[in-house]
Structure formats: C-alpha cells, structure tokens
Short mmCIF file of C-alpha atoms and ligand atoms in Angstrom, two decimals:
data_model
loop_
_atom_site.label_atom_id
_atom_site.label_comp_id
_atom_site.label_asym_id
_atom_site.label_seq_id
_atom_site.Cartn_x
_atom_site.Cartn_y
_atom_site.Cartn_z
CA UNK A 1 93.53 107.77 121.29
CA UNK A 2 95.99 105.25 120.16
CA UNK A 3 99.01 107.50 120.74
CA UNK A 4 101.85 106.67 118.42
CA UNK A 5 101.80 102.95 118.75
CA UNK A 6 99.45 102.58 115.76
CA UNK A 7 99.74 105.47 113.62
CA UNK A 8 98.21 103.69 110.57
CA UNK A 9 94.92 103.04 112.44
CA UNK A 10 94.75 106.56 113.57
CA UNK A 11 95.22 107.76 109.92
CA UNK A 12 92.88 105.15 108.51
CA UNK A 13 90.15 106.39 110.87
CA UNK A 14 91.01 110.22 110.00
CA UNK A 15 90.97 109.65 106.29
CA UNK A 16 88.43 106.86 105.96
CA UNK A 17 86.48 108.65 103.16
CA UNK A 18 89.58 108.57 100.84
CA UNK A 19 90.51 105.08 102.03
CA UNK A 20 87.08 103.73 101.32
CA UNK A 21 87.18 105.45 98.02
CA UNK A 22 90.33 103.58 97.09
CA UNK A 23 89.23 100.19 98.51
CA UNK A 24 85.63 100.12 97.43
CA UNK A 25 85.93 101.84 94.22
CA UNK A 26 83.09 101.44 91.59
CA UNK A 27 85.75 99.42 89.49
CA UNK A 28 85.99 96.85 92.40
CA UNK A 29 82.29 96.92 93.05
CA UNK A 30 81.63 96.16 89.39
CA UNK A 31 83.94 93.18 89.61
CA UNK A 32 82.16 92.07 92.79
CA UNK A 33 78.76 92.27 91.41
CA UNK A 34 79.63 90.68 88.11
CA UNK A 35 78.76 93.79 85.89
CA UNK A 36 82.17 94.73 85.02
CA UNK A 37 82.80 95.66 81.66
CA UNK A 38 85.41 93.50 79.98
CA UNK A 39 87.17 96.44 78.21
CA UNK A 40 87.72 98.15 81.48
CA UNK A 41 89.11 95.02 82.96
CA UNK A 42 91.53 94.56 79.94
CA UNK A 43 92.37 98.27 80.25
CA UNK A 44 93.20 97.93 84.01
CA UNK A 45 95.35 94.96 83.08
CA UNK A 46 97.56 96.67 80.42
CA UNK A 47 98.09 99.79 82.55
CA UNK A 48 98.75 97.81 85.58
CA UNK A 49 101.35 95.87 83.88
CA UNK A 50 103.14 99.17 83.07
CA UNK A 51 102.59 100.37 86.77
CA UNK A 52 104.27 97.12 88.18
CA UNK A 53 107.25 97.56 86.07
CA UNK A 54 107.89 100.97 87.67
CA UNK A 55 106.75 99.50 91.08
CA UNK A 56 109.78 97.01 90.94
CA UNK A 57 112.63 99.90 91.13
CA UNK A 58 110.48 101.66 93.93
CA UNK A 59 110.63 98.48 96.00
CA UNK A 60 114.33 98.00 95.18
CA UNK A 61 114.84 101.70 96.57
CA UNK A 62 113.08 100.58 99.84
CA UNK A 63 115.24 97.36 100.06
CA UNK A 64 118.15 99.79 99.96
CA UNK A 65 116.74 102.20 102.56
CA UNK A 66 115.92 99.21 104.75
CA UNK A 67 119.56 97.90 104.50
CA UNK A 68 120.85 101.34 105.40
CA UNK A 69 118.28 102.69 107.93
CA UNK A 70 116.40 99.82 109.56
CA UNK A 71 117.25 98.51 113.03
CA UNK A 72 115.78 95.25 112.19
CA UNK A 73 117.18 92.78 109.73
CA UNK A 74 114.03 91.02 109.17
CA UNK A 75 112.53 94.21 107.42
CA UNK A 76 114.96 93.27 104.53
CA UNK A 77 113.83 89.63 104.26
CA UNK A 78 110.06 90.84 103.92
CA UNK A 79 110.80 93.23 101.28
CA UNK A 80 112.90 90.76 99.45
CA UNK A 81 110.13 88.24 99.43
CA UNK A 82 107.80 91.13 98.02
CA UNK A 83 110.31 91.66 95.28
CA UNK A 84 110.41 87.99 94.43
CA UNK A 85 106.54 88.02 94.29
CA UNK A 86 106.76 90.85 91.93
CA UNK A 87 108.78 88.78 89.60
CA UNK A 88 105.90 86.22 89.53
CA UNK A 89 103.39 89.04 89.08
CA UNK A 90 105.17 90.37 85.97
CA UNK A 91 105.05 86.78 84.50
CA UNK A 92 101.42 86.60 85.39
CA UNK A 93 100.56 89.80 83.79
CA UNK A 94 102.22 88.50 80.54
CA UNK A 95 100.40 85.32 80.52
CA UNK A 96 97.09 86.80 81.61
CA UNK A 97 97.42 89.54 78.82
CA UNK A 98 97.93 87.02 76.17
CA UNK A 99 94.71 84.97 77.48
CA UNK A 100 92.80 88.20 76.96
CA UNK A 101 94.40 89.05 73.80
CA UNK A 102 95.99 92.27 75.13
CA UNK A 103 99.24 93.30 73.42
CA UNK A 104 101.46 94.74 76.30
CA UNK A 105 104.24 95.96 74.10
CA UNK A 106 101.93 98.47 72.33
CA UNK A 107 100.05 99.86 75.46
CA UNK A 108 100.34 103.67 75.84
CA UNK A 109 100.40 104.77 79.37
CA UNK A 110 97.45 107.00 80.39
CA UNK A 111 97.96 110.40 82.28
CA UNK A 112 96.89 108.88 85.52
CA UNK A 113 99.31 106.02 85.28
CA UNK A 114 102.20 108.34 84.17
CA UNK A 115 101.55 110.68 87.25
CA UNK A 116 101.37 107.73 89.64
CA UNK A 117 104.62 106.35 88.24
CA UNK A 118 106.16 109.74 88.39
CA UNK A 119 105.11 109.95 91.98
CA UNK A 120 106.70 106.69 92.81
CA UNK A 121 109.84 107.95 91.08
CA UNK A 122 109.95 111.03 93.26
CA UNK A 123 109.65 108.53 96.49
CA UNK A 124 112.79 106.59 95.33
CA UNK A 125 115.10 109.64 95.91
CA UNK A 126 117.44 109.21 98.83
CA UNK A 127 115.87 112.27 100.37
CA UNK A 128 112.80 110.49 101.24
CA UNK A 129 113.34 108.59 104.53
CA UNK A 130 112.67 104.98 104.94
CA UNK A 131 109.82 105.63 107.34
CA UNK A 132 107.87 107.63 104.63
CA UNK A 133 108.78 105.19 101.89
CA UNK A 134 107.67 102.12 103.82
CA UNK A 135 104.38 103.84 104.66
CA UNK A 136 103.83 104.53 101.11
CA UNK A 137 104.78 101.01 100.09
CA UNK A 138 102.43 99.48 102.69
CA UNK A 139 99.44 101.67 101.40
CA UNK A 140 100.04 100.77 97.84
CA UNK A 141 100.00 96.95 98.55
CA UNK A 142 97.03 97.36 101.11
CA UNK A 143 94.80 99.09 98.70
CA UNK A 144 95.05 96.06 96.23
CA UNK A 145 94.45 93.57 99.06
CA UNK A 146 91.39 95.06 100.63
CA UNK A 147 89.94 95.75 97.19
CA UNK A 148 90.38 92.25 95.60
CA UNK A 149 89.76 90.41 98.92
CA UNK A 150 86.23 92.20 98.75
CA UNK A 151 85.49 90.58 95.50
CA UNK A 152 86.06 87.13 97.02
CA UNK A 153 83.91 87.68 100.14
CA UNK A 154 80.65 85.61 100.62
CA UNK A 155 77.85 87.07 98.54
CA UNK A 156 80.16 88.36 95.94
CA UNK A 157 79.23 87.63 92.32
CA UNK A 158 82.75 87.90 90.74
CA UNK A 159 82.83 86.14 87.29
CA UNK A 160 84.58 82.96 87.21
CA UNK A 161 87.25 84.35 84.68
CA UNK A 162 88.30 87.06 87.00
CA UNK A 163 88.66 85.13 90.20
CA UNK A 164 92.30 84.32 89.76
CA UNK A 165 93.05 88.08 89.41
CA UNK A 166 91.15 88.69 92.65
CA UNK A 167 93.14 85.66 94.36
CA UNK A 168 96.40 87.21 93.40
CA UNK A 169 95.91 90.13 95.82
CA UNK A 170 92.99 88.94 97.79
CA UNK A 171 94.49 85.78 99.19
CA UNK A 172 95.21 85.43 102.86
CA UNK A 173 99.03 85.04 102.28
CA UNK A 174 98.98 88.52 100.61
CA UNK A 175 96.94 89.67 103.53
CA UNK A 176 99.58 88.47 105.98
CA UNK A 177 102.30 90.21 104.04
CA UNK A 178 100.36 93.47 104.12
CA UNK A 179 99.90 93.10 107.81
CA UNK A 180 103.74 92.44 108.26
CA UNK A 181 104.52 95.70 106.25
CA UNK A 182 101.90 97.69 108.20
CA UNK A 183 103.78 96.44 111.54
CA UNK A 184 107.07 97.64 110.09
CA UNK A 185 105.56 101.07 109.35
CA UNK A 186 104.02 101.46 112.46
CA UNK A 187 107.20 100.39 114.28
CA UNK A 188 109.17 103.16 112.56
CA UNK A 189 106.29 105.83 112.86
CA UNK A 190 106.37 105.23 116.47
CA UNK A 191 109.94 106.69 116.62
CA UNK A 192 109.49 109.27 114.10
CA UNK A 193 109.45 113.03 114.77
CA UNK A 194 106.25 115.15 114.46
CA UNK A 195 107.78 116.33 111.01
CA UNK A 196 108.41 112.93 109.68
CA UNK A 197 104.92 111.96 110.61
CA UNK A 198 103.37 114.74 108.83
CA UNK A 199 105.42 113.97 105.79
CA UNK A 200 104.23 110.25 106.01
CA UNK A 201 100.65 111.20 106.47
CA UNK A 202 100.73 113.50 103.50
CA UNK A 203 102.43 110.64 101.42
CA UNK A 204 99.82 108.24 102.36
CA UNK A 205 96.97 110.55 101.30
CA UNK A 206 98.58 110.96 97.99
CA UNK A 207 98.95 107.19 97.54
CA UNK A 208 95.34 106.92 98.20
CA UNK A 209 94.33 109.67 95.75
CA UNK A 210 96.56 108.11 92.87
CA UNK A 211 94.94 104.84 93.60
CA UNK A 212 91.40 106.29 93.08
CA UNK A 213 92.61 108.06 89.85
CA UNK A 214 94.11 104.72 88.72
CA UNK A 215 90.60 102.88 89.14
CA UNK A 216 88.94 105.79 87.49
CA UNK A 217 91.18 105.49 84.49
CA UNK A 218 90.70 101.67 84.36
CA UNK A 219 87.03 102.51 84.15
CA UNK A 220 87.41 104.80 81.25
CA UNK A 221 86.42 107.79 83.31
CA UNK A 222 89.47 110.01 82.45
C1 NSP B 301 97.99 100.68 90.75
C2 NSP B 301 98.47 99.69 91.65
N1 NSP B 301 98.37 99.68 92.95
C3 NSP B 301 99.03 98.61 93.79
C4 NSP B 301 99.35 97.58 93.19
C5 NSP B 301 99.66 96.29 94.15
N2 NSP B 301 101.20 96.09 93.77
C6 NSP B 301 99.36 97.46 91.65
N3 NSP B 301 99.71 96.32 91.09
N4 NSP B 301 98.82 98.46 90.88
#
C-alpha cells in the first residue's frame, strides 16, 4: 500500500479499467494501426478545437488558485508554461484545420463536447479547491499524452499525415510536463483530508468518463 505519497498511482490501479478505456480507446487504436477513418479524425480535430478554447479559461482558473493556495511558487511557473503551450496549440489547430479543409468557425459542438465543457466550467468555480482542480488538470493532459504516445511506439502503423498530431501530445517534453503536474497533484493530495481525497477521486473518474465519451463522439458513435 503506497499510503498517501502517491495517491495518483493508487487511483490508477483502482480505476485501471476506465483509465485504460480512456488511454487505449478504439479511436486511438485505429490511428495506431492505420485504419482510422479520416472523417473521424476531422470530426475530432474540429471538436477538440472547441474544447481547447474552453480549456484555456479552466487552466487560467487553476493559475489563480495556485497563486492563492499553493505553498510552492514553482507550481505557477509550470501552469503558466502550460498556458503558453495552449496558445501554440490554438494556432496549430487553426493551421491543421485549414490543411484538412475543416471550417472551424462553423463547427457545431456535439453533446459530449458540450457536457465536457460544462464540466470544466463547473471546476472553474472558486468553491473547487486547488487540490481537486490540479488533479483534474493532470488527468486531462495525461490521457492525451498516454494516448498519442501509444501511436508513436515501435510497431505502430500511424499514417504519416497524422504523426505530427501524435507528436504534439506524445512527445517526451509533454510527457515530462505531465509528470510534473502529477507530482504537484500528489504533493497536494498527500496533505489533503479524507473528504478532499474523495472529492478529487470522484472528479478524476468523471474526467476519464468524459474523455471516453469524447473519443466515442469523435468516432461518430454518439
Ligand atoms: C478532450 C481533450 N482532452 C485533453 C486534451 C489535452 N489538452 C485535449 N486537447 N482535448
């Protein structure tokens, strides 16, 4: 038993089924084996652009909480670097969309996306503690990191034109960023009350469920 020093590891073991569901989803496996339907990829691209625009204020709300609640000023530096990366990410979505002929201004958000964005908005409330919010933040980033890194592993047959997308989240720098977010989350979870721990665990599961729904939507399943 790890005790409280690596709560994230404890939870990932306990909830491994849903975690694997989010990080080894058929949408990702289709990219990895080269069988991805390009209309699914374009649907994901357009919907994720909308998601990322909602993700920016969510990260801004965490920056504010880190400034107010964290005992370590380096938390803020990491979150700020994440915000800067999101600025690049938005520019990347625009150029990638024009490459694929996807008109971002006319995209209608699907229900799974709206539900996920609404969930993010609920986490922006000042009532949500920094510990809970940073756990959610780590989980959201980690799902993309683990998913897209899987598409770049030896033996994968990811189509050439999708490799840049996989690199965006599957690169080692993003992996290091996710590990740093996980360390911050663990540090705060170690000091948290049992009540706070239960809240963070529930939110982690909700994130994983939303990620699965998002992939399902991208595959055109809902
Ligand atoms: C749905 C979703 N989840 C996570 C990420 C990674 N920021 C994203 N772009 N989109």
